[in-house]
Coordinates of C-alpha atoms in Angstrom, one line a residue:
Chain A
M1132 CA 72.8 87.7 -7.5
A1133 CA 72.9 91.4 -7.4
D1134 CA 75.0 93.1 -10.1
P1135 CA 77.6 95.1 -8.1
H1136 CA 77.9 97.8 -10.8
Q1137 CA 74.3 98.9 -10.2
L1138 CA 74.8 99.4 -6.5
F1139 CA 78.0 101.3 -6.1
D1140 CA 81.5 101.6 -7.6
D1141 CA 83.4 98.4 -7.7
T1142 CA 85.9 98.7 -4.8
S1143 CA 87.1 95.1 -4.7
A1144 CA 90.6 94.3 -6.0
T1145 CA 89.3 92.0 -8.8
A1146 CA 88.3 93.3 -12.2
P1147 CA 84.7 93.1 -13.3
G1148 CA 85.5 90.5 -15.9
R1149 CA 86.3 87.9 -13.3
G1150 CA 82.8 88.4 -11.8
Y1151 CA 81.2 87.4 -15.1
A1152 CA 83.6 84.5 -15.5
A1153 CA 82.6 83.2 -12.1
Q1154 CA 78.9 83.3 -13.0
Q1155 CA 79.5 81.2 -16.1
S1156 CA 81.4 78.5 -14.2
P1157 CA 78.6 77.1 -11.8
P1158 CA 77.5 74.5 -14.3
V1159 CA 81.1 73.2 -14.3
G1160 CA 81.2 72.5 -10.6
Y1161 CA 80.6 74.3 -7.3
P1162 CA 83.6 75.6 -5.5
A1163 CA 84.9 73.6 -2.6
Q1164 CA 83.4 74.1 0.8
G1165 CA 86.1 76.3 2.4
S1166 CA 86.9 78.4 -0.6
F1167 CA 83.6 80.2 -1.1
L1168 CA 85.1 83.0 0.9
A1169 CA 87.7 83.4 -1.8
E1170 CA 85.0 84.1 -4.4
P1171 CA 85.1 87.7 -5.5
M1172 CA 81.3 88.0 -5.1
S1173 CA 81.4 87.0 -1.4
S1174 CA 84.2 89.4 -0.6
F1175 CA 82.0 92.0 -2.2
A1176 CA 79.1 91.0 -0.1
M1177 CA 81.2 91.2 3.0
T1178 CA 82.4 94.7 2.2
Y1179 CA 78.9 95.8 1.5
G1180 CA 77.6 94.3 4.6
S1181 CA 80.2 95.9 6.7
T1182 CA 79.5 99.3 5.2
L1183 CA 75.8 98.8 5.9
A1184 CA 76.6 97.9 9.5
S1185 CA 78.8 100.9 10.2
H1186 CA 76.2 103.1 8.5
G1187 CA 73.5 101.8 10.8
K1188 CA 75.7 102.2 13.8
E1189 CA 76.4 105.9 12.9
I1190 CA 72.7 106.6 12.6
V1191 CA 71.9 104.9 15.9
D1192 CA 74.7 106.8 17.7
K1193 CA 73.5 110.1 16.3
N1194 CA 69.8 109.6 17.2
I1195 CA 70.0 107.6 20.5
D1196 CA 70.3 110.8 22.5
R1197 CA 66.9 111.9 21.3
F1198 CA 65.0 108.9 22.8
I1199 CA 67.1 107.9 25.8
P1200 CA 69.1 110.5 27.6
V1201 CA 72.2 108.4 27.8
T1202 CA 74.5 111.0 29.3
K1203 CA 72.0 111.8 32.0
L1204 CA 71.6 108.1 32.8
K1205 CA 75.3 107.7 33.2
Y1206 CA 75.2 110.0 36.2
Y1207 CA 72.8 107.7 38.0
F1208 CA 75.0 104.7 37.5
A1209 CA 78.2 106.3 38.7
V1210 CA 78.3 104.3 41.9
D1211 CA 80.8 102.2 43.8
T1212 CA 80.6 99.5 46.4
V1213 CA 81.1 101.9 49.4
Y1214 CA 78.2 104.0 48.2
V1215 CA 75.9 101.0 47.7
G1216 CA 76.7 99.6 51.1
K1217 CA 76.1 102.9 52.9
K1218 CA 72.9 103.6 50.9
L1219 CA 71.5 100.2 51.7
G1220 CA 72.2 100.8 55.3
L1221 CA 70.6 104.2 55.1
L1222 CA 67.5 102.7 53.5
L1223 CA 67.0 100.2 56.3
F1224 CA 68.0 102.6 59.1
P1225 CA 67.6 106.3 58.3
F1226 CA 67.1 107.5 61.8
M1227 CA 70.6 108.5 62.7
H1228 CA 71.6 110.3 59.5
Q1229 CA 71.8 114.1 60.0
D1230 CA 72.6 115.8 56.8
W1231 CA 70.2 115.0 53.9
Q1232 CA 71.2 117.8 51.6
V1233 CA 72.8 116.8 48.2
R1234 CA 76.1 118.4 47.7
Y1235 CA 76.4 120.5 44.6
Q1236 CA 79.4 121.2 42.4
Q1237 CA 79.0 124.3 40.3
D1238 CA 75.3 124.0 39.8
T1239 CA 75.2 120.3 39.0
P1240 CA 74.6 117.7 41.7
V1241 CA 77.6 115.6 42.7
A1242 CA 77.8 112.0 41.4
P1243 CA 76.4 109.4 43.7
R1244 CA 79.9 108.0 44.2
F1245 CA 80.8 111.1 46.2
D1246 CA 77.6 111.9 48.1
I1247 CA 75.4 109.4 49.8
N1248 CA 72.4 111.6 49.6
A1249 CA 72.3 111.6 45.8
P1250 CA 69.7 109.3 44.1
D1251 CA 71.0 106.6 41.9
L1252 CA 69.4 104.0 39.6
Y1253 CA 71.7 101.1 40.3
I1254 CA 70.1 100.1 43.5
P1255 CA 66.5 100.3 42.2
V1256 CA 67.3 98.3 39.1
M1257 CA 69.1 95.6 41.0
A1258 CA 66.5 95.5 43.7
F1259 CA 63.7 95.2 41.1
I1260 CA 65.4 92.2 39.4
T1261 CA 66.2 90.7 42.8
Y1262 CA 62.6 91.2 43.8
I1263 CA 61.4 89.2 40.8
L1264 CA 63.8 86.4 41.5
V1265 CA 62.9 86.3 45.2
A1266 CA 59.2 86.3 44.2
G1267 CA 59.8 83.3 42.0
L1268 CA 61.6 81.6 44.8
A1269 CA 58.8 82.3 47.2
L1270 CA 56.2 81.0 44.8
G1271 CA 58.3 78.0 44.2
T1272 CA 58.4 77.0 47.8
Q1273 CA 54.6 77.0 47.8
N1274 CA 54.4 74.9 44.6
R1275 CA 52.8 77.8 42.8
F1276 CA 55.6 78.4 40.4
S1277 CA 55.6 78.3 36.6
P1278 CA 58.0 80.2 34.3
D1279 CA 55.4 82.7 33.0
I1280 CA 54.7 83.8 36.5
L1281 CA 58.0 85.5 36.5
G1282 CA 57.1 87.6 33.5
L1283 CA 53.7 88.4 35.1
Q1284 CA 55.3 89.6 38.3
A1285 CA 57.8 91.7 36.5
S1286 CA 55.3 93.5 34.3
S1287 CA 52.9 93.9 37.2
A1288 CA 55.5 95.5 39.4
L1289 CA 56.7 97.6 36.5
A1290 CA 53.1 98.8 35.7
W1291 CA 52.6 99.8 39.3
L1292 CA 55.9 101.7 39.3
I1293 CA 54.8 103.6 36.2
V1294 CA 51.4 104.4 37.8
E1295 CA 53.1 105.6 40.9
V1296 CA 55.6 107.9 39.0
L1297 CA 52.8 109.3 36.9
A1298 CA 50.7 110.0 39.9
I1299 CA 53.5 111.8 41.6
L1300 CA 54.3 113.8 38.5
L1301 CA 50.6 114.8 38.2
S1302 CA 50.4 115.9 41.8
L1303 CA 53.6 117.8 41.5
Y1304 CA 52.2 119.6 38.5
L1305 CA 48.9 120.4 40.2
V1306 CA 50.5 121.9 43.3
T1307 CA 52.9 124.0 41.1
V1308 CA 56.0 123.0 42.9
N1309 CA 59.2 124.6 41.6
T1310 CA 61.5 121.7 42.1
D1311 CA 64.5 120.3 40.4
L1312 CA 63.2 116.7 40.8
T1313 CA 63.5 115.1 37.4
T1314 CA 61.4 112.1 36.3
I1315 CA 64.4 109.8 36.6
D1316 CA 64.9 111.0 40.2
L1317 CA 61.3 110.0 40.9
V1318 CA 61.9 106.6 39.4
A1319 CA 64.9 106.2 41.6
F1320 CA 63.1 107.2 44.7
S1321 CA 60.1 104.9 43.9
G1322 CA 62.5 102.1 43.2
Y1323 CA 64.1 102.2 46.7
K1324 CA 61.2 100.4 48.2
Y1325 CA 62.1 97.2 46.5
V1326 CA 64.9 96.8 48.9
G1327 CA 62.5 96.7 51.8
M1328 CA 60.2 94.3 49.9
I1329 CA 63.1 91.9 49.3
V1330 CA 64.0 91.9 53.0
G1331 CA 60.3 91.3 53.9
I1332 CA 59.9 88.4 51.5
V1333 CA 63.2 86.8 52.6
S1334 CA 62.2 87.0 56.2
G1335 CA 58.8 85.6 55.4
L1336 CA 60.5 82.6 53.8
L1337 CA 62.9 82.1 56.7
F1338 CA 60.7 82.9 59.7
G1339 CA 57.1 82.5 58.4
K1340 CA 54.4 85.1 58.6
T1341 CA 55.4 86.7 61.9
G1342 CA 58.9 87.4 60.6
Y1343 CA 57.4 88.8 57.4
Y1344 CA 55.1 91.2 59.2
L1345 CA 57.8 92.3 61.6
L1346 CA 60.5 93.1 59.1
L1347 CA 58.1 94.5 56.6
S1348 CA 56.7 97.0 59.1
W1349 CA 60.2 97.9 60.0
C1350 CA 61.1 98.5 56.4
C1351 CA 57.9 100.4 55.8
L1352 CA 58.7 102.7 58.7
S1353 CA 62.3 103.3 57.5
I1354 CA 61.2 104.0 53.9
F1355 CA 58.6 106.4 55.2
V1356 CA 61.1 108.3 57.2
F1357 CA 63.7 108.2 54.3
M1358 CA 61.3 109.5 51.8
I1359 CA 60.0 112.3 54.0
R1360 CA 63.5 113.5 54.9
T1361 CA 64.7 113.3 51.3
L1362 CA 61.6 114.9 49.7
R1363 CA 61.3 117.6 52.3
L1364 CA 64.4 119.2 51.0
K1365 CA 63.3 119.1 47.4
I1366 CA 59.6 119.9 47.5
L1367 CA 59.3 122.4 50.4
S1368 CA 60.6 125.9 50.3
E1369 CA 64.0 126.6 51.9
A1370 CA 62.6 128.0 55.1
A1371 CA 60.2 125.2 55.8
A1372 CA 62.9 122.6 55.1
E1373 CA 65.0 124.0 57.9
G1374 CA 62.5 122.9 60.4
V1375 CA 61.0 126.4 61.0
L1376 CA 57.3 126.2 61.0
V1377 CA 56.2 128.3 58.1
R1378 CA 52.6 129.1 58.0
G1379 CA 50.7 129.4 54.8
A1380 CA 48.4 127.3 52.7
K1381 CA 51.1 126.6 50.1
N1382 CA 53.6 125.1 52.4
Q1383 CA 51.0 123.1 54.2
L1384 CA 49.8 121.7 50.9
R1385 CA 53.4 120.8 50.0
M1386 CA 53.9 119.1 53.3
Y1387 CA 50.7 117.0 52.8
L1388 CA 52.0 116.1 49.3
T1389 CA 55.3 114.9 50.7
M1390 CA 53.5 112.8 53.3
A1391 CA 51.2 111.4 50.7
I1392 CA 54.1 110.4 48.5
A1393 CA 55.9 108.8 51.5
A1394 CA 52.8 107.0 52.6
L1395 CA 52.3 105.5 49.2
Q1396 CA 55.5 103.5 49.6
P1397 CA 54.5 101.3 52.5
L1398 CA 51.2 100.8 50.8
F1399 CA 52.8 99.5 47.6
M1400 CA 55.3 97.4 49.6
Y1401 CA 52.5 95.6 51.3
W1402 CA 50.4 95.3 48.2
L1403 CA 53.2 93.8 46.1
T1404 CA 54.3 91.2 48.6
Y1405 CA 51.4 89.9 50.7
H1406 CA 50.4 87.4 48.1
L1407 CA 53.9 85.9 48.0
V1408 CA 54.0 84.9 51.7
R1409 CA 51.5 82.4 52.9
Chain B
M803 CA 47.3 90.2 40.8
A804 CA 47.8 90.4 37.1
F805 CA 48.2 94.1 36.4
T806 CA 49.9 93.8 33.0
L807 CA 51.5 96.6 31.0
Y808 CA 48.7 96.2 28.4
A809 CA 46.1 96.8 31.1
L810 CA 48.0 100.0 32.0
L811 CA 48.0 101.1 28.4
Q812 CA 44.3 100.5 28.2
A813 CA 43.6 102.4 31.4
A814 CA 45.7 105.3 30.2
L815 CA 43.9 105.4 26.9
L816 CA 40.5 105.3 28.5
F817 CA 41.5 108.0 31.0
V818 CA 42.7 110.4 28.4
N819 CA 39.7 109.7 26.3
A820 CA 37.5 110.5 29.3
I821 CA 39.2 113.9 29.6
A822 CA 39.0 114.5 25.9
V823 CA 35.2 114.1 25.8
L824 CA 34.4 116.7 28.4
H825 CA 32.7 119.3 26.3
E826 CA 33.7 122.9 27.0
E827 CA 30.4 124.6 26.4
R828 CA 27.8 122.0 27.3
F829 CA 29.3 120.7 30.4
L830 CA 32.3 122.3 31.9
R831 CA 30.7 125.8 32.0
N832 CA 27.7 124.5 33.8
V833 CA 29.8 122.9 36.5
G834 CA 32.0 126.0 36.8
W835 CA 35.1 124.5 35.3
G836 CA 35.2 126.5 32.1
T837 CA 38.6 127.9 31.4
E838 CA 37.5 131.5 30.7
Q839 CA 36.2 132.0 34.2
G840 CA 39.1 130.2 35.9
I841 CA 42.3 131.9 35.0
G842 CA 42.0 135.1 36.8
G843 CA 44.8 137.3 37.9
F844 CA 48.3 137.2 36.6
G845 CA 50.4 137.8 39.6
E846 CA 49.0 135.3 42.0
E847 CA 50.0 131.6 41.7
P848 CA 47.3 129.5 40.2
G849 CA 45.6 127.2 42.6
I850 CA 44.8 123.5 42.1
K851 CA 41.5 124.1 40.3
A852 CA 43.1 126.5 37.8
Q853 CA 45.8 124.0 37.1
L854 CA 43.3 121.2 36.6
M855 CA 41.3 123.2 34.2
N856 CA 44.4 124.1 32.3
L857 CA 45.3 120.5 32.2
I858 CA 41.9 119.5 30.9
R859 CA 42.0 122.2 28.2
S860 CA 45.5 121.2 27.1
V861 CA 44.6 117.5 26.9
R862 CA 41.6 118.4 24.8
T863 CA 43.7 120.6 22.5
V864 CA 46.3 117.9 22.0
M865 CA 43.8 115.2 21.4
R866 CA 41.8 117.2 18.9
G867 CA 44.6 116.7 16.3
K868 CA 43.8 117.9 12.9
M869 CA 40.1 118.8 13.4
K870 CA 39.0 122.3 13.1
S871 CA 39.0 124.0 16.5
T872 CA 35.5 124.8 17.6
V873 CA 36.3 125.4 21.2

């Protein structure tokens, strides 16, 4: 047993003498079951343990902001039910929406709760998890299910998401676009396609292959339009985004980039779901 | 289609290694992708080729680590 005097000052109420006395008494008889908590040593151990725990918590709290930008992430999860409902409707039918500009409030974008055009991370995260569950369901109906397939699907979809975000980041760097799109924004936009994928798989389960192809093509089209309309405002210059045809190689390149990013979404939607619907 | 995270890590490592082994003098200059010729004027925005060459050079610099720089 550790000698408490070597570690730190004796802060327990008992005097050090009682500690020694307790060490000499074990040959006499072990204390009763419930009363080991009354032993001075164990109260010591508890105090030491709790100081260690609070110390560790302080260190984690101080350094967590270095690795995961917690405050920035909180912005993306500031959603409510109305926003989620409207956003899901927008993802599946973006054709009637007129104003795609994100509202700003003194230089910072407004939280998703107040502006339907703002990107959020709640829907992508939930859609990702739901996609994995629905994939498990689909495989189960074909007798191809085993528990490790869930993990495989999850890591596969996650790896493709990382590849896609890295590819978009690389192409944004190469084209030298001055945009305020952060990496988390890109993750959010890339995660919106999982909603369409879920709709496709569910319709494939209910209505067979024809239902799958029909609804998947509809969702591909809507995600394509959604991405183009959203990214156009962020990547293209102000004038071009208004709809005015601005000539010049730079704007043309940016338009191609926007279309390429938008075209990547239907591709991935098909690639990640076709093996689930037979 | 089992594209695991480990496979992604391997692919990324091999890709970065491939960029790191492109030798500046022996190869890139012959192809025309050396960084001295590329970065021209200061006012004009760099095109894609200049950005790529910059990227290759920065990857090589970062990957070189503690070795002596011999261009």
